[in-house]
Coordinates of N, CA and C and ligand atoms in Angstrom, one line a residue:
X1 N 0.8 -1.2 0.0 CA 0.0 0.0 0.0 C 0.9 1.2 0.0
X2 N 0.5 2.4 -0.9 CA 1.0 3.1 -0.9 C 0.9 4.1 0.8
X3 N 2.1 4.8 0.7 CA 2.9 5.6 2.3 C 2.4 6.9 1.9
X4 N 1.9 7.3 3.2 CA 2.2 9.1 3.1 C 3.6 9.7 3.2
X5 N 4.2 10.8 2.6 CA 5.0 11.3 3.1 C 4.4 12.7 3.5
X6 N 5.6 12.8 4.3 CA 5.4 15.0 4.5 C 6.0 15.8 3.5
X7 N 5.5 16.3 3.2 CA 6.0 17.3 2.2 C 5.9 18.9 2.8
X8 N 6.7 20.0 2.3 CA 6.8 21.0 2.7 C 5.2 21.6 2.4
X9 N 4.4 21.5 1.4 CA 3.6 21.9 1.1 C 2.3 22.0 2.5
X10 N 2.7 20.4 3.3 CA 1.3 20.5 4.5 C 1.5 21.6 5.6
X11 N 3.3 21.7 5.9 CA 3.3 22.7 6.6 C 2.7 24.2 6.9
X12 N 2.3 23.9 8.2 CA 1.2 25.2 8.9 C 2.0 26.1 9.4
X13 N 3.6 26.3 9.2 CA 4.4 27.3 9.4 C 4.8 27.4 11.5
X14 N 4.5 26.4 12.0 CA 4.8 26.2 13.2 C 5.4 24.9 13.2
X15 N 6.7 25.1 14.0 CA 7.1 23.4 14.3 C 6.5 22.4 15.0
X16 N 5.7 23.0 16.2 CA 5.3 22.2 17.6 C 4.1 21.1 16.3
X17 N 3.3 22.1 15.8 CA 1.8 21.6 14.9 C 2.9 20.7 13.7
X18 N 3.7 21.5 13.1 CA 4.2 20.5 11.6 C 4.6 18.9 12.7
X19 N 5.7 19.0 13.2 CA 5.9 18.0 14.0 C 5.3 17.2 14.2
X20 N 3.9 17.6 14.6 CA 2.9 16.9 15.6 C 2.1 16.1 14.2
X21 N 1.8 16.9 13.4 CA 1.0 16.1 11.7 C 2.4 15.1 11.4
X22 N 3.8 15.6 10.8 CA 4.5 14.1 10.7 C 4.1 13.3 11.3
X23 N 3.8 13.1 13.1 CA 3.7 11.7 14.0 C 2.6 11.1 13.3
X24 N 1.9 12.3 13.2 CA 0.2 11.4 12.8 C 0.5 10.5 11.2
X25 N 1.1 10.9 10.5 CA 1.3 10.6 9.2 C 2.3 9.3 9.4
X26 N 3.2 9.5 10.5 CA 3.9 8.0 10.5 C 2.7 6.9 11.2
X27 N 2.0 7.6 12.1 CA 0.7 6.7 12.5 C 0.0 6.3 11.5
X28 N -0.6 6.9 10.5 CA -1.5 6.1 9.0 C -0.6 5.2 8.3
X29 N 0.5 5.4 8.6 CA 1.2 4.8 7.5 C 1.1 3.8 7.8
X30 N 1.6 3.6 9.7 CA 1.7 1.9 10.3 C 0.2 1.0 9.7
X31 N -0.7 1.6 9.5 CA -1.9 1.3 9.4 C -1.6 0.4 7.7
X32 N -0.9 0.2 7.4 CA -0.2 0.2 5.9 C 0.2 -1.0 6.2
X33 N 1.1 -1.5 7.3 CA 1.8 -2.4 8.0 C 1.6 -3.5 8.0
X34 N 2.1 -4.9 8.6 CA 1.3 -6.0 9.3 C 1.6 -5.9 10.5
X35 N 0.6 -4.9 11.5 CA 0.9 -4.8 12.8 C -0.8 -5.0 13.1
X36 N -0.6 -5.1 14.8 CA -2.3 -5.5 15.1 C -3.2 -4.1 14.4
X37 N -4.5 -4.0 14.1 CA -4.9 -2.7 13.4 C -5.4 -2.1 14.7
X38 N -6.1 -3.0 15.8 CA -7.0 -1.6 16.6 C -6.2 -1.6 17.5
X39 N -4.6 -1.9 17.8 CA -4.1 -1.3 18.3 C -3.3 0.3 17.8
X40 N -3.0 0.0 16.5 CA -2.7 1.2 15.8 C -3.7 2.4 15.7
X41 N -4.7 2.1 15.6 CA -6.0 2.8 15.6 C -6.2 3.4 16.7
X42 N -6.3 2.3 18.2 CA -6.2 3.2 19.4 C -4.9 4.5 19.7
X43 N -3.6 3.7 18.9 CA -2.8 4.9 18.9 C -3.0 6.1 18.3
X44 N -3.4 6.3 16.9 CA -4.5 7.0 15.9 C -5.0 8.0 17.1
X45 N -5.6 7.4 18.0 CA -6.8 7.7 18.6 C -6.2 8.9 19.7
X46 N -5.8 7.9 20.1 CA -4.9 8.8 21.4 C -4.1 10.0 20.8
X47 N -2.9 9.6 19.8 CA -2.5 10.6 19.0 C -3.6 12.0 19.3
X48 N -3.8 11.7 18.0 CA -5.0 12.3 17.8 C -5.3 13.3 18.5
X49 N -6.0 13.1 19.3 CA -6.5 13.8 20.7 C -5.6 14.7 21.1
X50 N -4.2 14.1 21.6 CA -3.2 15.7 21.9 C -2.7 16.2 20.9
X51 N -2.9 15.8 19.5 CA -2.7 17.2 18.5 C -3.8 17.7 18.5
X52 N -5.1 17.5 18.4 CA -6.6 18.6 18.3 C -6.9 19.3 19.7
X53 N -6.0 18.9 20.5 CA -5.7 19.6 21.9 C -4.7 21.0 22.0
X54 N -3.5 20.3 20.9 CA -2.5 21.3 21.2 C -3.1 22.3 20.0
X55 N -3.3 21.7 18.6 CA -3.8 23.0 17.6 C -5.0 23.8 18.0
X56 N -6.3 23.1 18.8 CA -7.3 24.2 19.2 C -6.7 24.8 20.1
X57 N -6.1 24.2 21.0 CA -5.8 25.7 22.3 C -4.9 27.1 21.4
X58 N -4.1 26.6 20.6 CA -3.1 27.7 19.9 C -3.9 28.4 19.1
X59 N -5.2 28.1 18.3 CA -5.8 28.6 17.9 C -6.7 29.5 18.5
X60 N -7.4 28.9 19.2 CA -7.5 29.7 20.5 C -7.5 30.8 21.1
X61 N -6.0 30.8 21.5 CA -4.8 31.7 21.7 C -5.0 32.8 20.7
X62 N -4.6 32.4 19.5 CA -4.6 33.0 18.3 C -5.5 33.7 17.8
X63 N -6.9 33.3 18.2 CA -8.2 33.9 17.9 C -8.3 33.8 16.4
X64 N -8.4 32.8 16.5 CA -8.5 32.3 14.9 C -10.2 32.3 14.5
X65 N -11.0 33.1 13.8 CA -12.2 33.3 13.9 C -12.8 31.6 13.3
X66 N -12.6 31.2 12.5 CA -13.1 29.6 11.9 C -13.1 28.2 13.2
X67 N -12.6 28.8 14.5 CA -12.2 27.6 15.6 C -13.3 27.2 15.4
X68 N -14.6 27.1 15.5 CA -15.6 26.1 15.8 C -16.0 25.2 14.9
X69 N -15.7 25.7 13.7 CA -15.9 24.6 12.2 C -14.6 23.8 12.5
X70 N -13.5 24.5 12.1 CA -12.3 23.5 12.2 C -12.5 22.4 13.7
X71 N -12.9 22.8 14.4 CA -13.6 21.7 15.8 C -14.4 20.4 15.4
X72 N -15.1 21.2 14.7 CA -16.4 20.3 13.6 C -15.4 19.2 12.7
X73 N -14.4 19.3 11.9 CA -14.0 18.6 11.4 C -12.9 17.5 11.9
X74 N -12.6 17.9 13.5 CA -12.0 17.1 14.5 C -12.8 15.7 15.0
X75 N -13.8 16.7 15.1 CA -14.8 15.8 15.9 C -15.6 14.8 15.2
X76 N -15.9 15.2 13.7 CA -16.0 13.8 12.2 C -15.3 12.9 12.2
X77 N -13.7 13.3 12.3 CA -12.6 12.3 12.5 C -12.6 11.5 13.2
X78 N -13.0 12.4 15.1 CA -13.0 11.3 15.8 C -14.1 10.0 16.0
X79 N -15.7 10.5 15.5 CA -16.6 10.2 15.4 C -16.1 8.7 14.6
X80 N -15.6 9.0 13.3 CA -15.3 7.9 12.1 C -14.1 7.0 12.9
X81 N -13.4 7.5 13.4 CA -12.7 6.8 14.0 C -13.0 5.4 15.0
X82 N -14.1 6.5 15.8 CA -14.9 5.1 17.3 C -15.2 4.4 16.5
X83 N -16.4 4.7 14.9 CA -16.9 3.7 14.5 C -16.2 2.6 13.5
X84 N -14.7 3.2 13.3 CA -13.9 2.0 12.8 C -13.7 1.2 13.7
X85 N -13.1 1.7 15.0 CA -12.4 0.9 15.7 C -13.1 0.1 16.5
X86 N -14.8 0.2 17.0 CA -15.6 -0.4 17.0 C -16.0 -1.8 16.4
X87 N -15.8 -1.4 14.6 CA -16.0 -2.7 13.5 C -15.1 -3.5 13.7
X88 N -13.3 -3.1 14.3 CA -12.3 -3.9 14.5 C -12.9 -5.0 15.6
X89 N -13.2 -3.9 16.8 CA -13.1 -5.1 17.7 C -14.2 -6.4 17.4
X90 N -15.0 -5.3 16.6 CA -16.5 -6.8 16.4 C -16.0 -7.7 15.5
X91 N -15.0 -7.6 14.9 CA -13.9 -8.7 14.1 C -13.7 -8.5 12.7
X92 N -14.5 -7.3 11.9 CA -14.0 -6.6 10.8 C -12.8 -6.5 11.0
X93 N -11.5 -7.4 10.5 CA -10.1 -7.0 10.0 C -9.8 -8.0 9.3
X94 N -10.0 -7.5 8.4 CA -9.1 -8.0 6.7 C -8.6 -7.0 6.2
X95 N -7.8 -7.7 5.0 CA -6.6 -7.2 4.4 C -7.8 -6.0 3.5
X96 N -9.4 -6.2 3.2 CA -9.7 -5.3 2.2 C -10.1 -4.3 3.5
X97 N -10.8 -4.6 4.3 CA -10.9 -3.5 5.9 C -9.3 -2.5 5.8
X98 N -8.8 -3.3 6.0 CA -7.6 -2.5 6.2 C -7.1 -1.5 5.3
X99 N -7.1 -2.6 3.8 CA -6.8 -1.0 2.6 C -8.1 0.0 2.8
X100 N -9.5 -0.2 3.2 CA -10.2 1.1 3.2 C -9.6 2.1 4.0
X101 N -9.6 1.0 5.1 CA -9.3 2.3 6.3 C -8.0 3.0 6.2
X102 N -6.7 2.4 5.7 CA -5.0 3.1 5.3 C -5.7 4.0 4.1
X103 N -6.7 4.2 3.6 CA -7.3 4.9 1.7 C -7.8 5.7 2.4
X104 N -8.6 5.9 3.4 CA -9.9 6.7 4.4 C -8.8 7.9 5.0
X105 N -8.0 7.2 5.9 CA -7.1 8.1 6.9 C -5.9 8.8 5.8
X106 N -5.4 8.2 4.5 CA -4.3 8.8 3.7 C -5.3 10.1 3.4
X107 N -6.6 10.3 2.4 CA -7.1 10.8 1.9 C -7.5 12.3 2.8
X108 N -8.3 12.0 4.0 CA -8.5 12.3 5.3 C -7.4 14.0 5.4
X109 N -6.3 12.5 5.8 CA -5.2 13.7 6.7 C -4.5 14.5 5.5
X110 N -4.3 14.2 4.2 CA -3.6 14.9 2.9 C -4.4 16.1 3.4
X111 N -6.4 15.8 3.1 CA -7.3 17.0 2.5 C -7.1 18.0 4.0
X112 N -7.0 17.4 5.0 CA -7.5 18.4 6.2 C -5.6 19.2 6.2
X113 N -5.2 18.6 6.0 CA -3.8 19.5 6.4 C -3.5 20.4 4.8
X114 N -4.1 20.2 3.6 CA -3.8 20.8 2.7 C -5.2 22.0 2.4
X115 N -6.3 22.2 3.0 CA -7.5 22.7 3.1 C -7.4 23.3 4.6
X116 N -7.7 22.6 5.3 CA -8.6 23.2 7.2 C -7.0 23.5 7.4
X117 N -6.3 23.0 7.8 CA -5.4 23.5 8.2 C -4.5 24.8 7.7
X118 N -4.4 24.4 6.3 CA -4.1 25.8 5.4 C -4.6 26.6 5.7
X119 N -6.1 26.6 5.7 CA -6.7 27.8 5.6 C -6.4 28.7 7.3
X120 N -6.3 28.1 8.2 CA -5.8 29.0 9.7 C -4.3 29.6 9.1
X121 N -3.4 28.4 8.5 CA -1.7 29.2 8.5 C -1.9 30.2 7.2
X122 N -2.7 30.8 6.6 CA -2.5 31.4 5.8 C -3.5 32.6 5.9
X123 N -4.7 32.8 7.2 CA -5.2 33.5 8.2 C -4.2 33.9 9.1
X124 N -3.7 33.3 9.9 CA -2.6 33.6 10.4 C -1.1 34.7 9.4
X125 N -0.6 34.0 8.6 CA 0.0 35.0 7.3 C -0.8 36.5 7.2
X126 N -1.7 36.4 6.8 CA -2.7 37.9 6.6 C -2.5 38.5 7.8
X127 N -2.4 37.9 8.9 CA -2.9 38.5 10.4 C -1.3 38.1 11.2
X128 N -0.3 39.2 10.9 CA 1.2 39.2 11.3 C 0.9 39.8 12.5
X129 N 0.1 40.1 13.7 CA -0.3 40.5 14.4 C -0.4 39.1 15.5
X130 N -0.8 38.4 14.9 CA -0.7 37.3 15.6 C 0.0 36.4 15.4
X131 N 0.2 35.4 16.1 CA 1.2 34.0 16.1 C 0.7 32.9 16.8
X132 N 1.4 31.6 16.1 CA 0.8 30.4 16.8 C 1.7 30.1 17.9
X133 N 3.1 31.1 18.1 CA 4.2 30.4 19.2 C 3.3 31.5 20.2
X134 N 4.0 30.5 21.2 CA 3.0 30.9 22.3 C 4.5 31.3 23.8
Ligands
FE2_201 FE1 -6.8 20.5 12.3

């Protein structure tokens, strides 16, 4: 299966957030693997959670006017997420389960970091008044 990589293009112009999207993208990748899936998933999960922790609070901070939509698009993620990892434990895992779900999360993390995400670091660009370092 094809790998995500990082490319300069996802970058949201902060290292703590770029940083934090690489981990996630080595996380989808494992999903690619032959490793257990809902445990990868639970890591997914957890992940997860302290980057949409550390990006909304800096947003936040930042007064980023879009924070509640961009919330909305967290909270889809994590939604699709329970209900994958849900199908895992109820014993949905095969090799075609698995290419959806590595096809779902590649697709997913590309559009939100090249769209939702873009769109705050390039709000932020217009608005040199503010910053995401804190
Ligand atoms: Fe985000």
């Amino acid at each position: 299966m094809a790998q995500m990589e990082w490319q300069e293009a996802y970058s949201v112009g902060n290292p703590v957030l770029d940083g934090q999207h690489k981990e996630l993208i080595a996380l989808v990748n494992k999903v690619g693997d032959d490793v257990d899936l809902g445990e990868v998933l639970a890591g997914l999960r957890r992940y997860g959670e302290t980057h949409f922790d550390t990006e909304e609070s800096l947003l936040e901070a930042a007064g980023y006017p879009d924070l509640e939509d961009h919330k909305k698009f967290h909270d889809a993620f994590r939604d699709w997420l329970d209900g994958v990892m849900a199908a895992c434990r109820a014993g949905e895992d095969d090799a075609a389960v698995r290419r959806d779900i590595h096809h779902y999360l590649r697709v997913w993390l590309a559009n939100h970091l090249l769209v939702h995400d873009k769109a705050y670091a390039s709000w932020l660009t217009k608005t040199p008044e503010l910053s995401l370092d804190q």
